[in-house]
Coordinates of C-alpha atoms and ligand atoms in Angstrom, one line a residue:
X1 CA -13.5 -17.6 -15.0
X2 CA -13.6 -18.8 -18.6
X3 CA -11.8 -21.9 -19.7
X4 CA -10.5 -23.3 -23.0
X5 CA -9.9 -26.8 -24.2
X6 CA -9.0 -28.1 -27.7
X7 CA -8.1 -31.5 -29.0
X8 CA -7.0 -32.8 -32.4
X9 CA -6.0 -36.4 -32.6
X10 CA -6.9 -39.9 -33.7
X11 CA -9.8 -40.4 -31.4
X12 CA -13.3 -38.9 -31.1
X13 CA -12.7 -35.3 -29.8
X14 CA -16.0 -34.6 -28.2
X15 CA -15.7 -36.9 -25.2
X16 CA -12.2 -35.4 -24.5
X17 CA -13.5 -31.9 -24.9
X18 CA -16.3 -32.7 -22.4
X19 CA -13.8 -34.2 -19.9
X20 CA -11.7 -31.1 -20.3
X21 CA -14.6 -28.8 -19.8
X22 CA -15.7 -30.7 -16.7
X23 CA -12.2 -30.2 -15.2
X24 CA -12.6 -26.5 -16.0
X25 CA -15.9 -26.2 -14.2
X26 CA -14.2 -25.2 -10.9
X27 CA -13.1 -21.9 -12.5
X28 CA -16.8 -20.8 -12.5
X29 CA -19.0 -20.5 -15.6
X30 CA -22.5 -19.8 -16.8
X31 CA -22.5 -21.4 -20.2
X32 CA -20.5 -23.7 -22.4
X33 CA -20.0 -24.8 -26.0
X34 CA -17.9 -26.8 -28.4
X35 CA -16.9 -26.3 -32.1
X36 CA -15.7 -29.1 -34.4
X37 CA -15.2 -30.3 -37.9
X38 CA -17.8 -32.6 -39.4
X39 CA -17.2 -33.9 -42.9
X40 CA -15.0 -30.9 -43.6
X41 CA -17.5 -28.3 -42.3
X42 CA -17.4 -26.2 -39.1
X43 CA -20.2 -27.0 -36.6
X44 CA -20.9 -25.8 -33.1
X45 CA -23.2 -26.6 -30.2
X46 CA -23.5 -24.2 -27.2
X47 CA -25.8 -23.8 -24.4
X48 CA -26.5 -21.6 -21.3
X49 CA -26.1 -23.4 -18.0
X50 CA -24.2 -26.4 -16.7
X51 CA -22.4 -29.0 -18.8
X52 CA -25.0 -31.7 -18.6
X53 CA -27.3 -29.4 -20.6
X54 CA -24.6 -29.0 -23.2
X55 CA -24.1 -32.8 -23.3
X56 CA -27.8 -33.4 -23.8
X57 CA -27.8 -30.9 -26.7
X58 CA -24.7 -32.6 -28.2
X59 CA -26.5 -36.0 -27.8
X60 CA -29.5 -34.6 -29.5
X61 CA -27.5 -33.1 -32.4
X62 CA -25.7 -36.5 -32.6
X63 CA -22.0 -35.4 -32.7
X64 CA -20.1 -38.6 -32.7
X65 CA -17.5 -38.6 -35.5
X66 CA -15.0 -35.8 -35.1
X67 CA -11.3 -35.9 -34.2
X68 CA -10.7 -32.2 -33.9
X69 CA -12.6 -29.6 -31.8
X70 CA -12.4 -26.8 -29.3
X71 CA -14.5 -26.1 -26.2
X72 CA -15.2 -23.3 -23.7
X73 CA -16.8 -22.5 -20.4
X74 CA -17.9 -18.9 -20.3
X75 CA -18.2 -16.5 -17.3
X76 CA -20.1 -13.6 -18.7
X77 CA -18.5 -10.1 -19.0
X78 CA -19.9 -8.6 -22.2
X79 CA -23.5 -9.8 -22.6
X80 CA -25.6 -11.7 -20.1
X81 CA -25.3 -15.5 -19.9
X82 CA -27.4 -16.9 -22.8
X83 CA -27.2 -19.5 -25.6
X84 CA -26.3 -16.9 -28.1
X85 CA -23.6 -15.2 -26.1
X86 CA -21.9 -18.5 -25.3
X87 CA -18.7 -19.4 -27.2
X88 CA -17.8 -20.4 -29.9
X89 CA -18.4 -17.4 -32.1
X90 CA -17.7 -16.7 -35.7
X91 CA -18.8 -17.7 -39.1
X92 CA -19.0 -20.7 -41.3
X93 CA -15.3 -20.2 -42.1
X94 CA -13.9 -19.3 -38.7
X95 CA -14.9 -20.3 -35.1
X96 CA -13.1 -19.2 -32.0
X97 CA -13.3 -19.6 -28.2
X98 CA -11.9 -16.8 -26.2
X99 CA -10.8 -15.9 -22.6
X100 CA -10.1 -12.2 -21.8
X101 CA -11.6 -9.0 -23.0
X102 CA -11.4 -7.2 -26.4
X103 CA -11.2 -3.6 -25.2
X104 CA -11.7 -1.9 -28.6
X105 CA -14.6 -4.2 -29.6
X106 CA -16.9 -1.3 -30.3
X107 CA -14.7 0.2 -33.0
X108 CA -14.0 -3.2 -34.5
X109 CA -17.8 -3.8 -34.6
X110 CA -18.6 -0.6 -36.4
X111 CA -15.8 -1.2 -38.9
X112 CA -17.2 -4.7 -39.6
X113 CA -20.8 -3.5 -39.8
X114 CA -19.6 -1.1 -42.5
X115 CA -18.2 -4.1 -44.4
X116 CA -21.6 -5.9 -44.2
X117 CA -21.1 -8.1 -41.2
X118 CA -24.1 -8.8 -39.0
X119 CA -23.8 -9.5 -35.2
X120 CA -25.8 -12.0 -33.3
X121 CA -24.4 -11.7 -29.8
X122 CA -23.6 -8.9 -27.3
X123 CA -20.0 -10.3 -26.9
X124 CA -16.7 -8.7 -27.5
X125 CA -15.5 -12.2 -28.8
X126 CA -17.8 -12.1 -31.7
X127 CA -16.1 -8.9 -33.1
X128 CA -12.7 -10.7 -32.8
X129 CA -14.0 -13.8 -34.5
X130 CA -15.5 -11.8 -37.4
X131 CA -12.3 -9.6 -37.7
X132 CA -10.3 -12.7 -38.2
X133 CA -12.9 -14.0 -40.7
X134 CA -12.7 -10.7 -42.5
X135 CA -8.9 -11.1 -43.0
X136 CA -9.2 -14.8 -43.6
X137 CA -11.6 -14.1 -46.4
X138 CA -9.2 -11.6 -47.9
X139 CA -5.9 -13.5 -47.4
X140 CA -7.2 -17.2 -47.5
X141 CA -4.6 -18.3 -44.9
X142 CA -5.1 -18.6 -41.1
X143 CA -1.8 -17.5 -39.7
X144 CA -1.6 -14.3 -41.7
X145 CA -5.3 -13.6 -41.0
X146 CA -4.8 -13.9 -37.3
X147 CA -1.7 -11.7 -37.4
X148 CA -3.6 -9.0 -39.3
X149 CA -6.5 -9.1 -36.8
X150 CA -4.1 -8.9 -33.9
X151 CA -2.7 -5.7 -35.2
X152 CA -6.1 -4.1 -34.6
X153 CA -7.2 -6.0 -31.5
X154 CA -6.5 -4.3 -28.2
X155 CA -7.1 -6.0 -24.8
X156 CA -6.2 -9.4 -23.4
X157 CA -6.9 -12.8 -24.9
X158 CA -6.3 -16.5 -25.1
X159 CA -7.9 -17.8 -28.3
X160 CA -8.3 -21.2 -29.9
X161 CA -9.7 -21.1 -33.5
X162 CA -10.8 -23.5 -36.2
X163 CA -10.6 -22.5 -39.9
X164 CA -12.6 -24.1 -42.8
X165 CA -10.3 -25.8 -45.2
X166 CA -7.9 -26.6 -42.4
X167 CA -9.6 -29.6 -40.9
X168 CA -7.8 -31.2 -38.1
X169 CA -5.9 -28.1 -37.1
X170 CA -6.4 -25.8 -34.0
X171 CA -4.7 -22.4 -34.1
X172 CA -4.0 -20.8 -30.7
X173 CA -2.5 -17.5 -29.5
X174 CA -2.5 -15.4 -26.4
X175 CA -1.8 -12.1 -24.7
X176 CA -2.0 -11.5 -21.0
X177 CA -4.0 -14.7 -20.5
X178 CA -2.7 -18.2 -20.0
X179 CA -2.8 -20.8 -22.8
X180 CA -0.6 -23.9 -23.2
X181 CA -0.3 -26.6 -25.8
X182 CA 0.0 -30.2 -24.5
X183 CA 1.0 -33.2 -26.6
X184 CA -0.4 -36.7 -25.6
X185 CA -0.2 -40.2 -27.0
X186 CA -3.3 -39.9 -29.2
X187 CA -3.1 -36.3 -30.2
X188 CA -2.5 -32.6 -29.2
X189 CA -4.4 -30.5 -26.6
X190 CA -4.7 -26.7 -26.3
X191 CA -5.9 -25.4 -22.9
X192 CA -5.9 -22.4 -20.7
X193 CA -5.5 -24.6 -17.5
X194 CA -3.3 -27.6 -17.2
X195 CA -5.9 -29.3 -14.9
X196 CA -8.1 -29.8 -17.9
X197 CA -5.7 -32.2 -19.6
X198 CA -3.9 -33.9 -16.6
X199 CA -6.0 -37.1 -17.2
X200 CA -4.3 -37.4 -20.6
X201 CA -0.8 -35.8 -20.2
X202 CA 1.3 -33.9 -17.8
X203 CA 3.6 -32.5 -20.6
X204 CA 3.1 -29.1 -22.0
X205 CA 4.6 -26.2 -24.0
X206 CA 4.0 -22.6 -23.0
X207 CA 2.6 -20.5 -25.8
X208 CA 4.6 -17.2 -25.8
X209 CA 2.9 -13.9 -26.5
X210 CA 3.3 -13.1 -30.2
X211 CA 3.4 -16.8 -31.3
X212 CA 0.7 -18.8 -32.9
X213 CA 0.6 -22.5 -32.0
X214 CA -0.9 -24.9 -34.5
X215 CA -2.0 -28.3 -33.0
X216 CA -3.0 -31.3 -35.0
X217 CA -2.9 -35.1 -34.5
X218 CA 0.8 -35.3 -35.3
X219 CA 2.0 -32.6 -32.9
X220 CA 2.3 -28.9 -32.2
X221 CA 4.1 -26.3 -34.2
X222 CA 4.9 -22.8 -33.0
X223 CA 5.2 -19.9 -35.4
X224 CA 6.9 -16.7 -34.3
X225 CA 5.6 -13.2 -35.1
X226 CA 8.3 -13.1 -37.9
X227 CA 6.9 -16.3 -39.4
X228 CA 9.7 -18.6 -38.2
X229 CA 9.2 -22.0 -36.7
X230 CA 10.1 -21.9 -33.0
X231 CA 11.6 -24.9 -31.2
X232 CA 10.4 -25.2 -27.6
X233 CA 11.2 -27.0 -24.4
X234 CA 8.7 -29.5 -23.2
X235 CA 7.7 -28.8 -19.6
X236 CA 6.4 -31.3 -17.0
X237 CA 3.5 -30.3 -14.8
X238 CA 4.1 -30.8 -11.1
X239 CA 0.5 -31.3 -10.4
X240 CA -0.9 -34.8 -10.6
X241 CA -4.5 -35.8 -11.6
X242 CA -5.4 -37.1 -8.1
X243 CA -5.1 -33.5 -6.9
X244 CA -7.9 -32.6 -9.4
X245 CA -10.2 -35.4 -8.1
X246 CA -12.3 -35.6 -4.9
X247 CA -10.7 -38.9 -3.8
X248 CA -13.8 -39.9 -1.7
X249 CA -14.5 -36.5 -0.2
X250 CA -18.0 -35.0 -0.8
X251 CA -16.5 -31.7 -2.1
X252 CA -13.3 -30.3 -3.1
X253 CA -13.4 -27.7 -0.4
X254 CA -13.4 -30.3 2.5
X255 CA -10.7 -32.3 0.7
X256 CA -8.6 -29.2 0.3
X257 CA -9.0 -28.3 4.0
X258 CA -7.8 -31.8 4.8
X259 CA -4.7 -31.2 2.6
X260 CA -3.6 -28.2 4.6
X261 CA -1.0 -29.9 6.9
X262 CA 0.6 -31.7 3.9
X263 CA 0.5 -28.6 1.8
X264 CA 2.3 -26.5 4.4
X265 CA 5.0 -29.1 4.9
X266 CA 5.5 -29.4 1.2
X267 CA 5.8 -25.7 0.9
X268 CA 8.0 -24.9 3.9
X269 CA 10.3 -27.8 4.6
X270 CA 12.4 -27.7 1.5
X271 CA 13.2 -24.0 2.4
X272 CA 14.4 -24.7 5.9
X273 CA 17.7 -26.5 6.3
X274 CA 20.5 -26.5 8.8
X275 CA 19.2 -23.4 10.5
X276 CA 18.9 -21.5 7.2
X277 CA 15.8 -20.2 5.7
X278 CA 15.3 -19.5 1.9
X279 CA 12.8 -17.0 0.8
X280 CA 12.0 -18.1 -2.7
X281 CA 14.9 -17.2 -4.9
X282 CA 15.7 -14.0 -3.0
X283 CA 19.4 -13.7 -1.8
X284 CA 20.3 -12.5 1.7
X285 CA 22.0 -9.4 0.2
X286 CA 18.9 -8.5 -1.6
X287 CA 16.8 -8.9 1.5
X288 CA 19.2 -6.8 3.7
X289 CA 18.5 -3.6 1.7
X290 CA 14.7 -3.7 2.0
X291 CA 13.4 -1.0 4.4
X292 CA 9.7 -1.2 3.8
X293 CA 7.3 -3.9 2.3
X294 CA 4.1 -3.3 0.4
X295 CA 1.8 -6.3 0.0
X296 CA -0.8 -6.3 -2.9
X297 CA -3.4 -9.0 -3.2
X298 CA -7.2 -9.7 -3.6
X299 CA -9.7 -11.4 -1.4
X300 CA -8.4 -14.3 0.7
X301 CA -4.8 -13.6 -0.5
X302 CA -5.3 -10.0 0.8
X303 CA -6.4 -11.4 4.2
X304 CA -3.2 -13.5 4.3
X305 CA -1.4 -10.2 3.6
X306 CA -3.1 -8.7 6.7
X307 CA -1.8 -11.5 8.8
X308 CA 1.6 -11.4 7.2
X309 CA 1.8 -7.7 8.1
X310 CA 1.4 -8.5 11.8
X311 CA 3.9 -11.3 11.5
X312 CA 6.6 -9.3 9.7
X313 CA 6.1 -6.2 11.8
X314 CA 6.1 -8.0 15.1
X315 CA 9.0 -10.4 14.3
X316 CA 11.2 -8.3 12.1
X317 CA 10.1 -4.8 13.0
X318 CA 9.9 -3.9 9.3
X319 CA 7.1 -1.6 8.2
X320 CA 4.4 -3.3 6.0
X321 CA 1.5 -1.8 4.1
X322 CA -1.2 -4.0 2.7
X323 CA -3.3 -2.9 -0.3
X324 CA -6.2 -4.3 -2.2
X325 CA -4.5 -4.9 -5.6
X326 CA -7.6 -3.3 -7.3
X327 CA -7.0 0.0 -5.4
X328 CA -3.2 0.1 -5.6
X329 CA -3.1 1.9 -8.9
X330 CA -5.6 4.6 -7.9
X331 CA -3.9 5.7 -4.7
X332 CA -0.6 6.8 -6.1
X333 CA 1.3 4.6 -3.8
X334 CA 4.5 6.0 -2.3
X335 CA 7.2 3.5 -3.2
X336 CA 10.9 4.0 -2.3
X337 CA 13.9 2.4 -4.0
X338 CA 14.6 0.3 -1.0
X339 CA 11.0 -1.0 -0.8
X340 CA 9.8 -4.5 -1.8
X341 CA 6.4 -5.1 -3.3
X342 CA 5.0 -8.6 -2.5
X343 CA 2.1 -9.8 -4.7
X344 CA 0.2 -12.7 -3.3
X345 CA -1.9 -14.9 -5.5
X346 CA -3.0 -18.5 -5.7
X347 CA -3.8 -18.5 -9.4
X348 CA -1.0 -16.0 -10.4
X349 CA -3.5 -14.7 -13.0
X350 CA -5.7 -12.3 -11.0
X351 CA -5.8 -9.2 -13.3
X352 CA -5.8 -6.7 -10.4
X353 CA -2.9 -8.3 -8.8
X354 CA -0.9 -8.4 -12.0
X355 CA -1.7 -4.8 -12.7
X356 CA -0.4 -3.8 -9.3
X357 CA 2.8 -5.8 -9.9
X358 CA 3.2 -4.1 -13.2
X359 CA 2.8 -0.7 -11.6
X360 CA 5.5 -1.5 -9.0
X361 CA 7.8 -2.7 -11.8
X362 CA 7.1 0.5 -13.7
X363 CA 8.2 2.5 -10.7
X364 CA 11.4 0.6 -10.5
X365 CA 10.6 -1.3 -7.3
X366 CA 11.7 -4.9 -6.6
X367 CA 8.9 -7.4 -6.7
X368 CA 8.4 -10.8 -5.1
X369 CA 5.4 -13.0 -6.1
X370 CA 4.0 -15.5 -3.6
X371 CA 2.2 -17.8 -6.1
X372 CA 0.8 -21.3 -6.2
X373 CA 0.5 -21.7 -10.0
X374 CA 3.8 -22.5 -11.6
X375 CA 4.5 -20.6 -14.8
X376 CA 1.6 -18.2 -14.2
X377 CA 1.8 -14.6 -15.4
X378 CA 2.6 -13.3 -11.9
X379 CA 5.4 -15.8 -11.5
X380 CA 6.8 -15.0 -14.9
X381 CA 6.7 -11.2 -14.4
X382 CA 7.9 -10.8 -10.8
X383 CA 11.5 -10.2 -10.1
X384 CA 11.5 -13.1 -7.6
X385 CA 9.1 -15.9 -6.9
X386 CA 8.2 -17.9 -3.7
X387 CA 6.2 -20.9 -5.0
X388 CA 3.7 -22.2 -2.5
X389 CA 3.0 -25.9 -3.0
X390 CA -0.6 -26.3 -2.3
X391 CA -1.2 -28.2 -5.5
X392 CA -4.3 -27.3 -7.6
X393 CA -7.1 -25.7 -5.6
X394 CA -10.4 -26.6 -7.3
X395 CA -13.0 -25.3 -4.9
X396 CA -13.7 -21.6 -5.6
X397 CA -13.4 -20.8 -1.8
X398 CA -9.7 -20.7 -1.1
X399 CA -8.6 -22.8 1.9
X400 CA -5.3 -24.6 1.6
X401 CA -3.9 -21.8 -0.6
X402 CA -4.6 -19.4 2.2
X403 CA -2.7 -21.6 4.6
X404 CA 0.4 -21.9 2.4
X405 CA 0.3 -18.1 1.7
X406 CA 0.3 -17.7 5.5
X407 CA 3.2 -20.2 5.7
X408 CA 5.2 -18.2 3.1
X409 CA 4.6 -14.9 4.9
X410 CA 5.7 -16.3 8.3
X411 CA 8.8 -17.8 6.8
X412 CA 9.6 -14.4 5.2
X413 CA 9.0 -12.7 8.6
X414 CA 11.4 -15.2 10.3
X415 CA 14.0 -14.7 7.5
X416 CA 13.8 -10.9 7.9
X417 CA 14.0 -11.3 11.7
X418 CA 17.4 -13.0 11.2
X419 CA 18.6 -10.5 8.6
X420 CA 17.6 -7.5 10.7
X421 CA 18.7 -9.1 13.9
X422 CA 15.5 -8.5 15.7
X423 CA 15.3 -12.1 17.0
X424 CA 18.1 -14.3 18.4
X425 CA 19.1 -17.2 16.1
X426 CA 17.9 -19.9 18.6
X427 CA 14.5 -18.1 18.8
X428 CA 14.2 -18.1 15.1
X429 CA 15.1 -21.8 14.9
X430 CA 12.6 -22.6 17.7
X431 CA 9.8 -20.7 15.9
X432 CA 10.7 -22.2 12.5
X433 CA 10.6 -25.7 13.9
X434 CA 7.2 -25.0 15.3
X435 CA 6.0 -23.6 12.1
X436 CA 7.0 -26.7 10.1
X437 CA 6.2 -29.3 12.6
X438 CA 3.8 -28.2 15.3
X439 CA 1.4 -26.2 13.2
X440 CA 0.7 -29.0 10.7
X441 CA 0.1 -31.4 13.7
X442 CA -2.3 -29.0 15.3
X443 CA -4.2 -28.5 12.1
X444 CA -4.6 -32.3 11.9
X445 CA -5.9 -32.3 15.5
X446 CA -8.4 -29.6 14.5
X447 CA -9.6 -31.8 11.6
X448 CA -10.1 -34.7 14.0
X449 CA -12.5 -32.5 15.9
X450 CA -14.4 -31.1 12.9
X451 CA -17.8 -32.5 14.2
X452 CA -18.0 -29.7 16.7
X453 CA -17.6 -27.0 13.9
X454 CA -20.4 -28.8 12.1
X455 CA -22.7 -28.8 15.2
X456 CA -22.1 -25.0 15.6
X457 CA -22.6 -24.5 11.8
X458 CA -25.9 -26.3 11.8
X459 CA -27.1 -24.3 14.8
X460 CA -26.6 -20.9 13.3
X461 CA -26.8 -21.6 9.5
X462 CA -30.3 -20.1 9.1
X463 CA -29.5 -16.6 10.3
X464 CA -29.6 -13.6 7.9
X465 CA -26.6 -11.7 9.5
X466 CA -23.5 -12.4 11.5
X467 CA -20.8 -10.2 13.0
X468 CA -17.2 -11.3 13.5
X469 CA -15.2 -9.4 16.1
X470 CA -11.5 -9.5 17.1
X471 CA -8.6 -7.3 17.9
X472 CA -5.2 -7.1 16.3
X473 CA -4.3 -10.2 14.4
X474 CA -7.7 -11.6 15.4
X475 CA -9.5 -8.9 13.6
X476 CA -7.6 -9.8 10.4
X477 CA -8.7 -13.4 11.0
X478 CA -12.3 -12.1 11.3
X479 CA -12.1 -10.6 7.8
X480 CA -11.2 -14.0 6.3
X481 CA -13.6 -16.0 8.4
X482 CA -16.5 -13.7 7.4
X483 CA -15.5 -13.9 3.7
X484 CA -15.5 -17.7 3.8
X485 CA -19.1 -17.8 5.3
X486 CA -20.4 -15.0 3.0
X487 CA -19.1 -16.5 -0.3
X488 CA -20.4 -20.1 0.2
X489 CA -23.4 -19.7 2.6
X490 CA -24.7 -16.4 1.2
X491 CA -25.2 -15.1 4.8
X492 CA -24.4 -11.5 5.3
X493 CA -21.4 -11.1 7.5
X494 CA -19.5 -8.1 8.8
X495 CA -16.0 -8.3 10.2
X496 CA -15.3 -5.7 12.8
X497 CA -12.5 -4.4 15.0
X498 CA -14.1 -5.3 18.4
X499 CA -13.2 -2.0 19.9
X500 CA -14.9 -0.1 17.0
X501 CA -18.3 -1.7 17.4
X502 CA -19.5 0.8 20.0
X503 CA -18.6 3.7 17.7
X504 CA -21.7 3.0 15.5
X505 CA -22.2 -0.6 14.4
X506 CA -23.4 -1.9 17.8
X507 CA -26.7 -0.3 17.0
X508 CA -27.2 -3.3 14.6
X509 CA -26.9 -5.9 17.4
X510 CA -30.3 -7.0 18.6
X511 CA -31.9 -10.0 20.3
X512 CA -30.4 -13.1 18.8
X513 CA -27.9 -11.5 16.4
X514 CA -25.0 -14.1 16.2
X515 CA -21.6 -12.6 16.9
X516 CA -18.5 -14.7 16.3
X517 CA -15.6 -13.6 18.6
X518 CA -12.1 -14.7 18.0
X519 CA -9.5 -14.7 20.8
X520 CA -6.0 -16.1 20.0
X521 CA -4.0 -13.2 21.4
X522 CA -3.3 -13.1 25.1
X523 CA -2.7 -9.4 25.0
X524 CA -6.1 -8.5 23.8
X525 CA -8.0 -11.3 25.7
X526 CA -9.3 -9.1 28.5
X527 CA -10.5 -6.3 26.2
X528 CA -12.2 -8.8 24.0
X529 CA -14.0 -10.3 27.0
X530 CA -15.4 -6.8 27.7
X531 CA -16.5 -6.4 24.1
X532 CA -18.2 -9.7 24.2
X533 CA -20.1 -8.6 27.3
X534 CA -21.1 -5.4 25.5
X535 CA -22.8 -7.3 22.6
X536 CA -24.3 -9.9 25.0
X537 CA -25.9 -7.1 26.9
X538 CA -27.7 -6.2 23.6
X539 CA -29.0 -9.7 23.1
X540 CA -26.2 -11.2 20.9
X541 CA -25.7 -14.9 20.8
X542 CA -21.9 -15.4 21.0
X543 CA -19.9 -18.0 19.2
X544 CA -16.3 -17.9 20.6
X545 CA -13.3 -19.3 18.9
X546 CA -10.6 -19.3 21.6
X547 CA -7.2 -20.9 22.1
X548 CA -7.5 -23.8 24.5
X549 CA -6.1 -23.1 27.9
X550 CA -6.8 -19.3 27.7
X551 CA -8.7 -18.3 30.8
X552 CA -12.2 -17.0 30.0
X553 CA -15.1 -16.4 32.4
X554 CA -17.7 -19.3 32.4
X555 CA -20.9 -18.6 30.6
X556 CA -19.2 -16.0 28.4
X557 CA -20.5 -17.5 25.1
X558 CA -23.4 -19.5 23.8
X559 CA -21.0 -21.8 22.0
X560 CA -17.2 -22.2 22.2
X561 CA -14.9 -23.7 19.7
X562 CA -11.5 -24.4 21.4
X563 CA -8.5 -24.0 19.1
X564 CA -5.6 -26.5 19.5
X565 CA -2.8 -24.5 21.1
X566 CA 0.5 -23.8 19.2
X567 CA 2.8 -20.8 19.4
X568 CA 0.5 -17.8 19.8
X569 CA 1.8 -16.1 16.7
X570 CA 0.9 -19.1 14.6
X571 CA -2.8 -19.4 15.8
X572 CA -4.2 -18.0 12.5
X573 CA -3.5 -21.4 10.9
X574 CA -5.6 -23.2 13.5
X575 CA -8.3 -20.6 13.7
X576 CA -8.3 -20.4 9.9
X577 CA -9.0 -24.2 9.5
X578 CA -11.8 -24.1 12.2
X579 CA -13.6 -21.1 10.6
X580 CA -13.3 -22.7 7.2
X581 CA -14.9 -25.9 8.6
X582 CA -17.7 -23.9 10.0
X583 CA -18.3 -22.1 6.7
X584 CA -18.1 -25.4 4.8
X585 CA -20.7 -27.1 7.0
X586 CA -23.0 -24.1 6.9
X587 CA -23.0 -24.1 3.1
X588 CA -23.3 -27.9 2.9
X589 CA -26.2 -28.1 5.3
X590 CA -28.0 -25.1 3.6
X591 CA -27.8 -27.2 0.4
X592 CA -25.6 -24.8 -1.6
X593 CA -23.2 -25.7 -4.3
X594 CA -20.2 -25.6 -2.0
X595 CA -17.4 -25.8 -4.6
X596 CA -19.1 -23.5 -7.1
X597 CA -20.9 -20.6 -5.3
X598 CA -23.1 -18.4 -7.3
X599 CA -21.6 -15.6 -9.3
X600 CA -18.0 -16.4 -8.4
X601 CA -15.1 -17.5 -10.6
X602 CA -11.9 -19.2 -9.4
X603 CA -9.5 -17.1 -11.1
X604 CA -10.5 -13.5 -11.7
X605 CA -8.8 -12.5 -15.0
X606 CA -10.7 -9.2 -15.5
X607 CA -10.1 -6.0 -13.6
Ligands
F6R1 C1 -12.1 -16.4 -1.7 C2 -11.1 -16.4 -2.8 C3 -10.8 -15.2 -3.4 C4 -9.4 -15.2 -4.0 C5 -9.1 -13.9 -4.8 C6 -7.7 -13.8 -5.2 O1 -12.2 -17.7 -1.1 O2 -10.7 -17.5 -3.2 O3 -11.1 -14.1 -2.6 O4 -8.6 -15.3 -2.9 O5 -9.9 -13.9 -5.9 O6 -7.4 -14.9 -6.0 P1 -5.8 -15.3 -6.3 O7 -5.2 -15.8 -5.0 O8 -5.9 -16.4 -7.4 O9 -5.1 -14.0 -6.8

């Protein structure tokens, strides 16, 4: 979703802002803008559409000589994408860029209208900007003006602001939205996402809630809510800039699929040593007491949770419920004192997942976050953290992050199997060895044969609808495979439990309807074959993803993708990579914007 970049230094700020905005593009946006000082006055340029349009407008305006500015990529919430609704917003005295939502914008707006303010946009941000302006006009000092405004503002925000009379300074503050301050050799950055500044620096300070950071060419100062200067520890980002570049691949998505084996090894191997497994920072005594697990997550992370349920229940015989995080608060979940809530998120900033975690905490239940983004809100707020080490995931469609989430869940399942005594120690160590060694090798093998996935993708890419069927863990895999195809190819897909089809949905199968069938589980293979026969009898064209070596009748499918064989329980890694490849090649050959599918944002920070 929205992104913020700010720079104040000794060099021209605009090229740095534009590079920062370009690094933020992956988050999803519909418009962009910059604000800056020019000869002591505040100026802005903003434009609906992609960054090249903003750059043309900047060139036309002729912005060359400014060393301090802020920039923004907007993903519309309040008000349609348009030039006027783009950020920055404000007045000739105050300009702000904002991520998040001002919940009481309507009350603030009526108050300001009564004071003579006029509004140009439909955004909630403009009300915050003008409230700050109102107090700034009254007080004449930015920090106090912001404090006064924040007393009124309700909602979530990360804001970077420029004030007239304070040339060269950026004021930044946040609540429930990420924002960091990053010093570099030639100035100071403010950003909502470390990826935006990795070209210039990997050092950063966290801005705590309640603080106001003031960045200028000489450094960054933090002022507490009591008005005291706060000393902070400089952090080092673990992500490097090559992880935010395509490195010769045509898209981030295909690059990130190729990073899956390496990401898995990086995530899992440090946690497995001398026959022991570590689960994030959870101690064995903590784990022993848990009787039930509740997984909360959204989208692809939710699908990882569905597979995690199968793994934990079958290996450790521990009961697992999986919830859409967006539903968790509305179903009055039954949570016991010996329960563990696991929140899974790549970004660690997904509003629904955060809200679900907060509810669990409110109910006094222990929480574990499986999260990829270090220092994110979910990681900060959970009782324990299991960091996945996928590195930055730039493509909107999640691929390698899904694989490391699966890796984390399998490791948790094996750990619980040891704690609960449901598997013998040598079996746990055999499976752990396969997870850390054989699975990455088999993913590499899958990548070596990607051309067959491309062939199948091209053959079916022009269809309007597809069905995905499977049983047990394969059904959960169908959900994720269908989501991947839907989100980047815009083909309507329906994932279905194969046995359920004949209870209604089979009426949608007609001559030529493509049905993807997944068989990685021996126990359901025979039943799946009958289900495939049922759809074939209604004219379906069948694309079968099946573990190599598994016996299937000849002529059962129109196209077969054989999945490199590893331990049956780990087949979702291999099938996951294959179905991601099929989705990628469909989108690519259809000519879609693979990494930035329409309407989607990378990190969904609104509920
Ligand atoms: C789909 C996708 C989304 C995310 C979901 C949760 O490819 O990426 O469905 O999985 O928005 O995001 P995180 O994991 O950041 O909480």
